[in-house]
Each structure stands twice: as C-alpha cells, then as structure tokens.
JSON list of C-alpha atoms in Angstrom, two decimals:
[
{"chain": "N", "resi": 214, "resn": "MET", "atom": "CA", "xyz": [-9.33, -42.11, 12.42]},
{"chain": "N", "resi": 215, "resn": "PHE", "atom": "CA", "xyz": [-9.07, -39.84, 15.45]},
{"chain": "N", "resi": 216, "resn": "LEU", "atom": "CA", "xyz": [-10.95, -42.37, 17.56]},
{"chain": "N", "resi": 217, "resn": "THR", "atom": "CA", "xyz": [-8.45, -45.08, 16.62]},
{"chain": "N", "resi": 218, "resn": "LEU", "atom": "CA", "xyz": [-5.52, -42.82, 17.43]},
{"chain": "N", "resi": 219, "resn": "ALA", "atom": "CA", "xyz": [-7.06, -41.88, 20.77]},
{"chain": "N", "resi": 220, "resn": "LEU", "atom": "CA", "xyz": [-7.78, -45.50, 21.68]},
{"chain": "N", "resi": 221, "resn": "LEU", "atom": "CA", "xyz": [-4.29, -46.63, 20.70]},
{"chain": "N", "resi": 222, "resn": "ARG", "atom": "CA", "xyz": [-2.80, -43.76, 22.76]},
{"chain": "N", "resi": 223, "resn": "LYS", "atom": "CA", "xyz": [-0.94, -42.37, 19.80]},
{"chain": "N", "resi": 224, "resn": "GLY", "atom": "CA", "xyz": [-2.70, -39.01, 19.68]},
{"chain": "N", "resi": 225, "resn": "ILE", "atom": "CA", "xyz": [-2.51, -36.45, 16.93]},
{"chain": "N", "resi": 226, "resn": "SER", "atom": "CA", "xyz": [1.08, -35.70, 16.10]},
{"chain": "N", "resi": 227, "resn": "GLY", "atom": "CA", "xyz": [2.00, -32.04, 16.18]},
{"chain": "N", "resi": 228, "resn": "LYS", "atom": "CA", "xyz": [-0.65, -29.36, 16.23]},
{"chain": "N", "resi": 229, "resn": "GLN", "atom": "CA", "xyz": [-4.16, -30.81, 16.10]},
{"chain": "N", "resi": 230, "resn": "TRP", "atom": "CA", "xyz": [-5.76, -27.82, 14.30]},
{"chain": "N", "resi": 231, "resn": "ILE", "atom": "CA", "xyz": [-3.32, -27.41, 11.37]},
{"chain": "N", "resi": 232, "resn": "GLY", "atom": "CA", "xyz": [-1.72, -29.68, 8.79]},
{"chain": "N", "resi": 233, "resn": "LYS", "atom": "CA", "xyz": [-2.79, -32.47, 6.51]},
{"chain": "N", "resi": 234, "resn": "TYR", "atom": "CA", "xyz": [-4.22, -34.69, 9.24]},
{"chain": "N", "resi": 235, "resn": "ARG", "atom": "CA", "xyz": [-5.80, -31.99, 11.36]},
{"chain": "N", "resi": 236, "resn": "ARG", "atom": "CA", "xyz": [-8.83, -32.38, 13.57]},
{"chain": "N", "resi": 237, "resn": "PRO", "atom": "CA", "xyz": [-11.92, -30.87, 11.93]},
{"chain": "N", "resi": 238, "resn": "ARG", "atom": "CA", "xyz": [-13.58, -27.93, 13.67]},
{"chain": "N", "resi": 239, "resn": "GLN", "atom": "CA", "xyz": [-17.12, -28.17, 14.94]},
{"chain": "N", "resi": 240, "resn": "ILE", "atom": "CA", "xyz": [-19.58, -25.93, 13.08]},
{"chain": "N", "resi": 241, "resn": "THR", "atom": "CA", "xyz": [-21.54, -23.85, 15.62]},
{"chain": "N", "resi": 242, "resn": "TRP", "atom": "CA", "xyz": [-24.80, -22.00, 15.21]},
{"chain": "N", "resi": 243, "resn": "GLN", "atom": "CA", "xyz": [-22.90, -18.69, 15.44]},
{"chain": "N", "resi": 244, "resn": "MET", "atom": "CA", "xyz": [-20.78, -19.68, 12.43]},
{"chain": "N", "resi": 245, "resn": "LYS", "atom": "CA", "xyz": [-23.91, -20.54, 10.46]},
{"chain": "N", "resi": 246, "resn": "ARG", "atom": "CA", "xyz": [-25.59, -17.27, 11.49]},
{"chain": "N", "resi": 247, "resn": "ASN", "atom": "CA", "xyz": [-22.56, -15.19, 10.50]},
{"chain": "N", "resi": 248, "resn": "THR", "atom": "CA", "xyz": [-22.30, -16.96, 7.14]},
{"chain": "N", "resi": 249, "resn": "LEU", "atom": "CA", "xyz": [-25.98, -16.34, 6.41]},
{"chain": "N", "resi": 250, "resn": "LYS", "atom": "CA", "xyz": [-25.59, -12.68, 7.42]},
{"chain": "N", "resi": 251, "resn": "ARG", "atom": "CA", "xyz": [-22.63, -12.25, 5.06]},
{"chain": "N", "resi": 252, "resn": "LEU", "atom": "CA", "xyz": [-24.56, -13.94, 2.23]},
{"chain": "N", "resi": 253, "resn": "ASP", "atom": "CA", "xyz": [-27.52, -11.59, 2.80]},
{"chain": "N", "resi": 254, "resn": "ILE", "atom": "CA", "xyz": [-25.23, -8.56, 2.67]},
{"chain": "N", "resi": 255, "resn": "GLU", "atom": "CA", "xyz": [-23.62, -9.84, -0.52]},
{"chain": "N", "resi": 256, "resn": "ALA", "atom": "CA", "xyz": [-27.04, -10.45, -2.10]},
{"chain": "N", "resi": 257, "resn": "GLU", "atom": "CA", "xyz": [-28.11, -6.91, -1.26]},
{"chain": "N", "resi": 258, "resn": "ASN", "atom": "CA", "xyz": [-24.89, -5.51, -2.74]},
{"chain": "N", "resi": 259, "resn": "GLU", "atom": "CA", "xyz": [-25.45, -7.47, -5.94]},
{"chain": "N", "resi": 260, "resn": "TYR", "atom": "CA", "xyz": [-29.02, -6.14, -6.08]},
{"chain": "N", "resi": 261, "resn": "TRP", "atom": "CA", "xyz": [-27.88, -2.52, -5.90]},
{"chain": "N", "resi": 262, "resn": "ILE", "atom": "CA", "xyz": [-24.95, -3.02, -8.27]},
{"chain": "N", "resi": 263, "resn": "SER", "atom": "CA", "xyz": [-27.23, -4.56, -10.90]},
{"chain": "N", "resi": 264, "resn": "ARG", "atom": "CA", "xyz": [-29.36, -1.37, -11.08]},
{"chain": "N", "resi": 265, "resn": "PRO", "atom": "CA", "xyz": [-27.25, 1.59, -12.25]},
{"chain": "N", "resi": 266, "resn": "TYR", "atom": "CA", "xyz": [-27.99, 5.11, -11.02]},
{"chain": "N", "resi": 267, "resn": "MET", "atom": "CA", "xyz": [-27.46, 6.70, -14.45]},
{"chain": "N", "resi": 268, "resn": "SER", "atom": "CA", "xyz": [-27.98, 5.41, -17.95]},
{"chain": "N", "resi": 269, "resn": "PRO", "atom": "CA", "xyz": [-24.92, 5.10, -20.21]},
{"chain": "N", "resi": 270, "resn": "GLN", "atom": "CA", "xyz": [-26.06, 8.20, -22.12]},
{"chain": "N", "resi": 271, "resn": "GLU", "atom": "CA", "xyz": [-26.30, 10.25, -18.91]},
{"chain": "N", "resi": 272, "resn": "GLU", "atom": "CA", "xyz": [-23.02, 8.90, -17.63]},
{"chain": "N", "resi": 273, "resn": "TYR", "atom": "CA", "xyz": [-21.07, 9.87, -20.75]},
{"chain": "N", "resi": 274, "resn": "GLY", "atom": "CA", "xyz": [-19.28, 13.14, -20.04]},
{"chain": "N", "resi": 275, "resn": "HIS", "atom": "CA", "xyz": [-21.28, 13.97, -16.90]},
{"chain": "N", "resi": 276, "resn": "ALA", "atom": "CA", "xyz": [-18.20, 15.03, -14.92]},
{"chain": "N", "resi": 277, "resn": "ALA", "atom": "CA", "xyz": [-16.28, 16.84, -17.68]},
{"chain": "N", "resi": 278, "resn": "GLU", "atom": "CA", "xyz": [-17.21, 20.34, -16.47]},
{"chain": "N", "resi": 279, "resn": "ARG", "atom": "CA", "xyz": [-16.36, 19.58, -12.84]},
{"chain": "N", "resi": 280, "resn": "ARG", "atom": "CA", "xyz": [-13.04, 18.00, -13.81]},
{"chain": "N", "resi": 281, "resn": "ALA", "atom": "CA", "xyz": [-12.15, 21.01, -15.97]},
{"chain": "N", "resi": 282, "resn": "GLN", "atom": "CA", "xyz": [-12.91, 23.40, -13.07]},
{"chain": "N", "resi": 283, "resn": "ASN", "atom": "CA", "xyz": [-10.79, 21.30, -10.69]},
{"chain": "N", "resi": 284, "resn": "TRP", "atom": "CA", "xyz": [-7.92, 21.28, -13.19]},
{"chain": "N", "resi": 285, "resn": "LEU", "atom": "CA", "xyz": [-8.08, 25.08, -13.52]},
{"chain": "N", "resi": 286, "resn": "LYS", "atom": "CA", "xyz": [-7.97, 25.44, -9.72]},
{"chain": "N", "resi": 287, "resn": "ILE", "atom": "CA", "xyz": [-4.93, 23.17, -9.49]},
{"chain": "N", "resi": 288, "resn": "LYS", "atom": "CA", "xyz": [-3.19, 24.98, -12.33]},
{"chain": "N", "resi": 289, "resn": "ASP", "atom": "CA", "xyz": [-3.88, 28.42, -10.82]},
{"chain": "N", "resi": 290, "resn": "ALA", "atom": "CA", "xyz": [-2.59, 27.25, -7.43]},
{"chain": "N", "resi": 291, "resn": "LYS", "atom": "CA", "xyz": [0.58, 25.94, -9.04]},
{"chain": "N", "resi": 292, "resn": "PHE", "atom": "CA", "xyz": [1.21, 29.17, -10.97]},
{"chain": "N", "resi": 293, "resn": "ALA", "atom": "CA", "xyz": [0.50, 31.31, -7.90]},
{"chain": "N", "resi": 294, "resn": "LYS", "atom": "CA", "xyz": [3.74, 30.02, -6.37]},
{"chain": "N", "resi": 295, "resn": "PHE", "atom": "CA", "xyz": [5.70, 30.59, -9.57]},
{"chain": "N", "resi": 296, "resn": "PRO", "atom": "CA", "xyz": [7.99, 33.67, -9.50]},
{"chain": "N", "resi": 297, "resn": "GLU", "atom": "CA", "xyz": [7.38, 36.58, -11.85]},
{"chain": "N", "resi": 298, "resn": "HIS", "atom": "CA", "xyz": [8.98, 36.60, -15.28]},
{"chain": "N", "resi": 299, "resn": "LYS", "atom": "CA", "xyz": [12.26, 38.47, -15.62]},
{"chain": "N", "resi": 300, "resn": "ARG", "atom": "CA", "xyz": [13.22, 40.22, -18.83]},
{"chain": "N", "resi": 301, "resn": "ILE", "atom": "CA", "xyz": [16.62, 39.94, -20.43]},
{"chain": "N", "resi": 302, "resn": "THR", "atom": "CA", "xyz": [17.16, 43.65, -19.77]},
{"chain": "N", "resi": 303, "resn": "ASP", "atom": "CA", "xyz": [16.88, 42.94, -16.04]},
{"chain": "N", "resi": 304, "resn": "HIS", "atom": "CA", "xyz": [19.55, 40.28, -16.27]},
{"chain": "N", "resi": 305, "resn": "LEU", "atom": "CA", "xyz": [21.94, 42.39, -18.36]},
{"chain": "N", "resi": 306, "resn": "SER", "atom": "CA", "xyz": [21.36, 45.80, -16.74]},
{"chain": "N", "resi": 307, "resn": "HIS", "atom": "CA", "xyz": [24.68, 45.60, -14.89]},
{"chain": "N", "resi": 308, "resn": "LEU", "atom": "CA", "xyz": [26.46, 45.78, -18.27]},
{"chain": "N", "resi": 309, "resn": "ASN", "atom": "CA", "xyz": [24.89, 49.13, -19.11]},
{"chain": "N", "resi": 310, "resn": "ILE", "atom": "CA", "xyz": [27.73, 51.36, -17.85]},
{"chain": "N", "resi": 311, "resn": "THR", "atom": "CA", "xyz": [27.88, 53.88, -20.69]},
{"chain": "N", "resi": 312, "resn": "LYS", "atom": "CA", "xyz": [24.63, 55.65, -19.77]},
{"chain": "N", "resi": 313, "resn": "THR", "atom": "CA", "xyz": [24.90, 58.87, -17.89]},
{"chain": "N", "resi": 314, "resn": "TRP", "atom": "CA", "xyz": [22.76, 59.98, -14.94]},
{"chain": "N", "resi": 315, "resn": "SER", "atom": "CA", "xyz": [21.08, 62.77, -16.86]},
{"chain": "N", "resi": 316, "resn": "SER", "atom": "CA", "xyz": [19.50, 60.71, -19.61]}
]
C-alpha cells in the first residue's frame, strides 16, 4: 500500500506514524532485547510472588502487637497536646464572693 502511494506520488496523508493508515515501525534488535529483559524480570517476580515468606498460620495476627504499640504511641502523642482538665469549681470560682479572707 505504501509502495503504491509512493509510486503514485500521493504520499501518506497527515502524520505517517499515527492514525488508521499509519506506517508501521521497524522492529530493531534493541526493542527485542528490551522486551526479553522485561519478560525475564516479570518471570522472576512471578517466581518470588508464588512462594510466600510466611505460612497463613504464621501470617495470622503476626503484626497485632506492633500495631497496638504504634496505636498507643499515637494516642499518647495526641493526648500530650491536650490541655489539662478544669473542674467546675475553677470555672465558677468568681461567683464565690461571700467567703471571707480568714476562712
């Protein structure tokens, strides 16, 4: 098709590398090498994913203690910024005008 267009001096309309009637790219040895390299990496990843580090029994609840400790640290840090509690007597002490200095 492209040979006919070139011989008839019509050329490829628009961009030659995109669109429905685009010119196909040449496959180079670098492209093949990179594809094979990516496939090897993917095969190795699948190999390691298929063999779990821990059994399901070991995995169940293995991080509960660590998560509880982290939660306590976060909670203590949050409450450290919290102001001290005030009693109702502190809030209403300005109303106590009948007391004398001596008592």
